[in-house]
Tab-separated table of C-alpha atoms in Angstrom:
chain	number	residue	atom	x	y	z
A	1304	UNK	CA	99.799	-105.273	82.784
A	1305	UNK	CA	100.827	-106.019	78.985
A	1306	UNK	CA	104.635	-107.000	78.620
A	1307	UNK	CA	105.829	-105.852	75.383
A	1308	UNK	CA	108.616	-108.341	73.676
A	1309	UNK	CA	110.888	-107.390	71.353
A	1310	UNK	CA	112.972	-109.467	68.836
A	1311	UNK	CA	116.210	-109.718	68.220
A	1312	UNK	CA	118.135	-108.241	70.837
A	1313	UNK	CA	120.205	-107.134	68.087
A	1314	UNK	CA	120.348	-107.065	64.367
A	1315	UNK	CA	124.113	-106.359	62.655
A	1316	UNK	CA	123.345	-105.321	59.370
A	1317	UNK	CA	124.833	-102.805	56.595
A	1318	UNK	CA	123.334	-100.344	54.556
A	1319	UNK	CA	121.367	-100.937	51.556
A	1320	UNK	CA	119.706	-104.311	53.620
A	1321	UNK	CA	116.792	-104.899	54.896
A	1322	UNK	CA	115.530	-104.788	58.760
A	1323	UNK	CA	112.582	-106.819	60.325
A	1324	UNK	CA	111.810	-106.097	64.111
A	1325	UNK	CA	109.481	-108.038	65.873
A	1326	UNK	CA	107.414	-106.869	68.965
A	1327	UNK	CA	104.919	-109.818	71.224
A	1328	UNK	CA	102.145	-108.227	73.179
A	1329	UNK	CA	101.696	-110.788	76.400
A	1330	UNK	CA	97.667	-110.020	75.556
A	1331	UNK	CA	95.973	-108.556	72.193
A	1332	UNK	CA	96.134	-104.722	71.726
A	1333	UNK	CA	94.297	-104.601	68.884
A	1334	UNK	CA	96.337	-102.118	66.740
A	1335	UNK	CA	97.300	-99.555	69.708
A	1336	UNK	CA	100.740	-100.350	68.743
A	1337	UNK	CA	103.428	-97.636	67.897
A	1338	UNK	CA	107.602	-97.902	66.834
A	1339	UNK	CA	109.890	-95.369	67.993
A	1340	UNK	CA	113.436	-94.539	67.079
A	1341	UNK	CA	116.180	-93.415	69.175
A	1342	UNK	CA	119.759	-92.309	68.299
A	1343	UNK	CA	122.211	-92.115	71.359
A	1344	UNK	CA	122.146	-88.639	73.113
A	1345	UNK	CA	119.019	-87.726	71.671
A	1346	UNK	CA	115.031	-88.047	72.755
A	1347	UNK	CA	113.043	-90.839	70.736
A	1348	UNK	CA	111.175	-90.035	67.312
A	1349	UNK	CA	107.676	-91.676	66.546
A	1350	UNK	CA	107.666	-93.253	63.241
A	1351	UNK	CA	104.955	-95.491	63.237
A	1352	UNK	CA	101.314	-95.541	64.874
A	1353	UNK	CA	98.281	-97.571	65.294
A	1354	UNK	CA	100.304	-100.379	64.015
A	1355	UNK	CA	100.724	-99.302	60.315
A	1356	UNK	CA	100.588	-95.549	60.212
A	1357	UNK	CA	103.564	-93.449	59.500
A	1358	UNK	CA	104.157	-90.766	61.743
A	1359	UNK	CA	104.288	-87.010	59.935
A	1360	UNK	CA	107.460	-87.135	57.762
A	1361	UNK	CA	108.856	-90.440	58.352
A	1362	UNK	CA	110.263	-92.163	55.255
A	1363	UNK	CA	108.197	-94.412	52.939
A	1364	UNK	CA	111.091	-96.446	54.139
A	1365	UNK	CA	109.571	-97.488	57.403
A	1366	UNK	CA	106.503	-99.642	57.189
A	1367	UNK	CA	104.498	-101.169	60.029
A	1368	UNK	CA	102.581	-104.472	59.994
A	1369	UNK	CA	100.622	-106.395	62.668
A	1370	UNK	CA	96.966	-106.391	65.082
A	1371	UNK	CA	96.317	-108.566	68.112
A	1372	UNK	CA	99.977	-109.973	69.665
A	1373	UNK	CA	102.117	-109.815	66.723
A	1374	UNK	CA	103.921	-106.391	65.213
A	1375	UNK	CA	106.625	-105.994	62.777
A	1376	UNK	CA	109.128	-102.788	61.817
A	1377	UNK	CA	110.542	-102.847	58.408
A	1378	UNK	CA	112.767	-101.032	57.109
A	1379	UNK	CA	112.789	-101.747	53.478
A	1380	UNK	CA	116.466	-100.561	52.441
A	1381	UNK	CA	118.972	-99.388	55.590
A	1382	UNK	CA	120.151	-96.010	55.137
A	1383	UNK	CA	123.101	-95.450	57.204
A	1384	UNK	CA	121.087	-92.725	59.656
A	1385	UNK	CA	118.708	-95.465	60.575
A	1386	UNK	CA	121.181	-97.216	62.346
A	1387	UNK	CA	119.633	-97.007	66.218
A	1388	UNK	CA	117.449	-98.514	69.259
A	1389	UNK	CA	113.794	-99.102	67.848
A	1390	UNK	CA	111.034	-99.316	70.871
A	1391	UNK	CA	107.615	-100.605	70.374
A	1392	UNK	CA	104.607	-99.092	72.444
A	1393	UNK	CA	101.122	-99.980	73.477
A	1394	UNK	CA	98.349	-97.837	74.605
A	1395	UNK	CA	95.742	-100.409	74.673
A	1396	UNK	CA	95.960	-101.039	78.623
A	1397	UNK	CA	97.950	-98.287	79.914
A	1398	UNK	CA	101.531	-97.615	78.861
A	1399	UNK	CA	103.815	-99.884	78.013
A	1400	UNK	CA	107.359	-99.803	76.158
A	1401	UNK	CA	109.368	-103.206	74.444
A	1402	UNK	CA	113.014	-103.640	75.817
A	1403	UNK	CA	113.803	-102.322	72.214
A	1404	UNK	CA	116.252	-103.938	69.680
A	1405	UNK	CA	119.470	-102.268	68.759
A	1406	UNK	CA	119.910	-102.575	64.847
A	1407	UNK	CA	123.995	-101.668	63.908
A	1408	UNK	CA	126.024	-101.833	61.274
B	253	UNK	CA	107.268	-75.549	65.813
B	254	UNK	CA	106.369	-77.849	68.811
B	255	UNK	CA	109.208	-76.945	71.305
B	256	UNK	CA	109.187	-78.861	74.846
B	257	UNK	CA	111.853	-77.906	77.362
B	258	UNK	CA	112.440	-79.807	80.885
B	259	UNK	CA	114.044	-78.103	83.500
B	260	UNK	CA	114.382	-78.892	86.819
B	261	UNK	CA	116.503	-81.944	87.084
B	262	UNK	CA	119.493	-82.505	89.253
B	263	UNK	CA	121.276	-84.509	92.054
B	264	UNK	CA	119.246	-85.490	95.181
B	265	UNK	CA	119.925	-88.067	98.021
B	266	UNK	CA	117.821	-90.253	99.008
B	267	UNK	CA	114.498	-89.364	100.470
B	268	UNK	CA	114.490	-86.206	99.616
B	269	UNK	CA	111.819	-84.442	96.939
B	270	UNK	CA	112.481	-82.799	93.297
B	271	UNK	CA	110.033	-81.065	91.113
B	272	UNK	CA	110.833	-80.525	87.101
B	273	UNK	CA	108.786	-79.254	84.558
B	274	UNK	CA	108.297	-78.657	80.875
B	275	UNK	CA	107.843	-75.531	78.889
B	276	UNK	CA	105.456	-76.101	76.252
B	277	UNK	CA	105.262	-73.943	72.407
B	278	UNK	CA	104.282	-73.893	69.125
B	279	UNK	CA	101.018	-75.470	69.891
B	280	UNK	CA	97.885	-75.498	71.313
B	281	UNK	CA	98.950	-76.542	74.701
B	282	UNK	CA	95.403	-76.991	76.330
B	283	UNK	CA	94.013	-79.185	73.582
B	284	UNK	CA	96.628	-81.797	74.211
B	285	UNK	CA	97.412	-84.542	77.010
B	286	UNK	CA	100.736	-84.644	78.413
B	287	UNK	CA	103.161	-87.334	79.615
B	288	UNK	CA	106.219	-87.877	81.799
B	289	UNK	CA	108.195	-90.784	79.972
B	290	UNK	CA	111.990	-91.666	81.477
B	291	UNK	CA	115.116	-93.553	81.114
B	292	UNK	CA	117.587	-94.979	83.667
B	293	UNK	CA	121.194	-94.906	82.001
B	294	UNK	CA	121.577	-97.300	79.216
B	295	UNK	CA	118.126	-99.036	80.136
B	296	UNK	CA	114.754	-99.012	77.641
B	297	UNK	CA	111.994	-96.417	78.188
B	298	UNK	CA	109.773	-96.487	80.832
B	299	UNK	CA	106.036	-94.703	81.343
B	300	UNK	CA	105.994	-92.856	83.925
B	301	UNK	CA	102.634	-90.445	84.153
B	302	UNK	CA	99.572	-88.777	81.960
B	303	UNK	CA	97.324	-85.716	82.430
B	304	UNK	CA	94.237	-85.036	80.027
B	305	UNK	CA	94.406	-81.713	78.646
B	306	UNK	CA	92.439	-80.133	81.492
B	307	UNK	CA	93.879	-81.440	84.104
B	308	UNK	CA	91.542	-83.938	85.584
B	309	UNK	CA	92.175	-87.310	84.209
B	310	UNK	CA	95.618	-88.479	85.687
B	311	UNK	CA	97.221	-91.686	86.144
B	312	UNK	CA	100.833	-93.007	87.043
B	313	UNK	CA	103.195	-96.081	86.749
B	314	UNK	CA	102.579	-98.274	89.981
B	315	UNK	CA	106.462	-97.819	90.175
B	316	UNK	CA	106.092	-94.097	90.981
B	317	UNK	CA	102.165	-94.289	92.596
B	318	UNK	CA	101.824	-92.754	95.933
B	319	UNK	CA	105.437	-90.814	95.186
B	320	UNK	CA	104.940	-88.959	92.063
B	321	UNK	CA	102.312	-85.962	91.386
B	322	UNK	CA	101.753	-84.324	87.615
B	323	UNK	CA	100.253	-81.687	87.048
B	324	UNK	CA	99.494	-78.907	84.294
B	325	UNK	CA	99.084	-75.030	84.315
B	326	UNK	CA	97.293	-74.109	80.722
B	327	UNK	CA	97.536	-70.533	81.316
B	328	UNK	CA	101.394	-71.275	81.250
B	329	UNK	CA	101.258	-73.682	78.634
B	330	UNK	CA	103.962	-75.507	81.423
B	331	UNK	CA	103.791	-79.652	82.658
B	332	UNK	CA	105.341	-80.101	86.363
B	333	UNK	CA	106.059	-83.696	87.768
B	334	UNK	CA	106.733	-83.398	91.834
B	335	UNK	CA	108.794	-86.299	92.786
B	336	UNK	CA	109.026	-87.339	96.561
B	337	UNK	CA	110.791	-90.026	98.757
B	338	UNK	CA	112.863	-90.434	95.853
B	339	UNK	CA	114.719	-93.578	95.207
B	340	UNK	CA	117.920	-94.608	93.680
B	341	UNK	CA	116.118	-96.280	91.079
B	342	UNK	CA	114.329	-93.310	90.138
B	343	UNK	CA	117.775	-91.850	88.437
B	344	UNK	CA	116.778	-91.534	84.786
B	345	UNK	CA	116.655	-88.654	82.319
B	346	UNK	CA	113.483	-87.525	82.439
B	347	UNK	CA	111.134	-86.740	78.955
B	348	UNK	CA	108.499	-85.006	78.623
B	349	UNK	CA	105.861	-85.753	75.782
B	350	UNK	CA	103.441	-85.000	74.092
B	351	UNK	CA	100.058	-87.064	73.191
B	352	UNK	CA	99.080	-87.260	69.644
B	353	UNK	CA	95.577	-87.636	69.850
B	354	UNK	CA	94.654	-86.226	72.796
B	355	UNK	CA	93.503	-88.903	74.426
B	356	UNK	CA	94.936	-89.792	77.868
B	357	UNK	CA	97.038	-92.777	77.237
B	358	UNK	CA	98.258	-91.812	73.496
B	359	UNK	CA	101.191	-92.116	71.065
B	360	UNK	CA	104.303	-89.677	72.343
B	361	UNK	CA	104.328	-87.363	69.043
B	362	UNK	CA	106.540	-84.646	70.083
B	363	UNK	CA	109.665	-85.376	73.035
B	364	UNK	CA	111.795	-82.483	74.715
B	365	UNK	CA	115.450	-83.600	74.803
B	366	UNK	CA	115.086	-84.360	78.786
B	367	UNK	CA	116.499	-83.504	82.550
B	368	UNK	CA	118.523	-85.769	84.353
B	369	UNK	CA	117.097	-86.867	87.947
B	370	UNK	CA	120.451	-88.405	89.203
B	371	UNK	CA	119.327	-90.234	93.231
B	372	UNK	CA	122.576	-90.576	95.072
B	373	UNK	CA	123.873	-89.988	98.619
């Protein structure tokens, strides 16, 4: 089973800053790696796959980095919607979700 | 528009069996894997089952193995998960997703907005 780690816990930030999330793979995944978003009340939104890719109409914003163990979420310049739980996902041994990391303001 | 819509969900006790589903539109339902993905209250997501877009290739979370049973109906474009000797650790809104590539373990491209399984005696 791959554990998924994410990093920080939480990340108090304001708008206009920048965000970097981390996510650990316990074993490589190569770059089945994926970032989701989720606002409270609502379902989560893909924004990034196979590591780097954005999803269809994500914001040039979000950028993905990462292969093997390591990932990273960036969000270049906070805009105040982007304020939410981020989850990273593998696919490269079953399913597997991160804890996720709560970025607010 | 890709529209998924779970129904289904409810309070059960202990024990006892629940079966929701999914409404698929606004895409080509049979060309397309499917997933079961959930959330306990306040807690992270958690995997729960995928079907290949015919039907045959399956697999399930070793938390819900033996318990759980997806399945699909293309003619219906509709995604059922039957849930038996349920537990009260099994009380989570339920998602249901969509695979981007097709393949059977995928990236979740398109979620419904969920229906809360709520275990409690």
């Amino acid at each position: 089973e791959i554990v998924l780690t994410q990093s920080p816990d939480t990340l108090s930030l304001s708008p206009g800053e920048r965000a970097t999330l981390s996510c650990r793979a316990s074993q490589s995944v190569s770059s089945y790696l994926a970032w989701y978003q989720q606002k409270p009340g609502q379902a989560p939104r893909l924004l990034i796959k196979d590591a780097s890719d954005r999803a269809t109409g994500i914001p040039a914003r979000f950028s993905g980095s990462g292969s093997g163990t390591d990932f990273t979420l960036t969000i270049s310049s906070l805009e105040p919607e982007d304020f939410a739980i981020y989850y990273c996902q593998q696919r490269s041994d079953k399913i597997s979700f991160g804890p996720g990391t709560k970025v607010h303001i | 528009e890709v529209r998924l819509v779970e129904s289904g969900g409810g309070l059960v006790k202990p024990g006892e069996s629940l079966i929701i589903s999914c409404a698929a539109s606004g895409f080509t339902f049979e060309t397309y894997s499917m997933n079961w993905v959930r959330q306990a209250p306040g807690r992270g997501l958690e995997w729960v089952s995928s079907i290949g877009y015919s039907g045959i290739d399956i697999r399930y979370a070793d938390s819900v193995k033996g318990r759980f049973t997806i399945s699909r109906d293309n003619a219906k474009n509709s995604l059922s998960l039957q849930m038996n000797s349920l537990r009260a650790e099994d009380t989570a809104m339920y998602y249901c997703a969509r695979g981007h590539y097709g393949d059977l373990f995928d990236w979740f491209d398109s979620w419904g907005q969920g229906t809360l399984v709520t275990v409690s005696s």
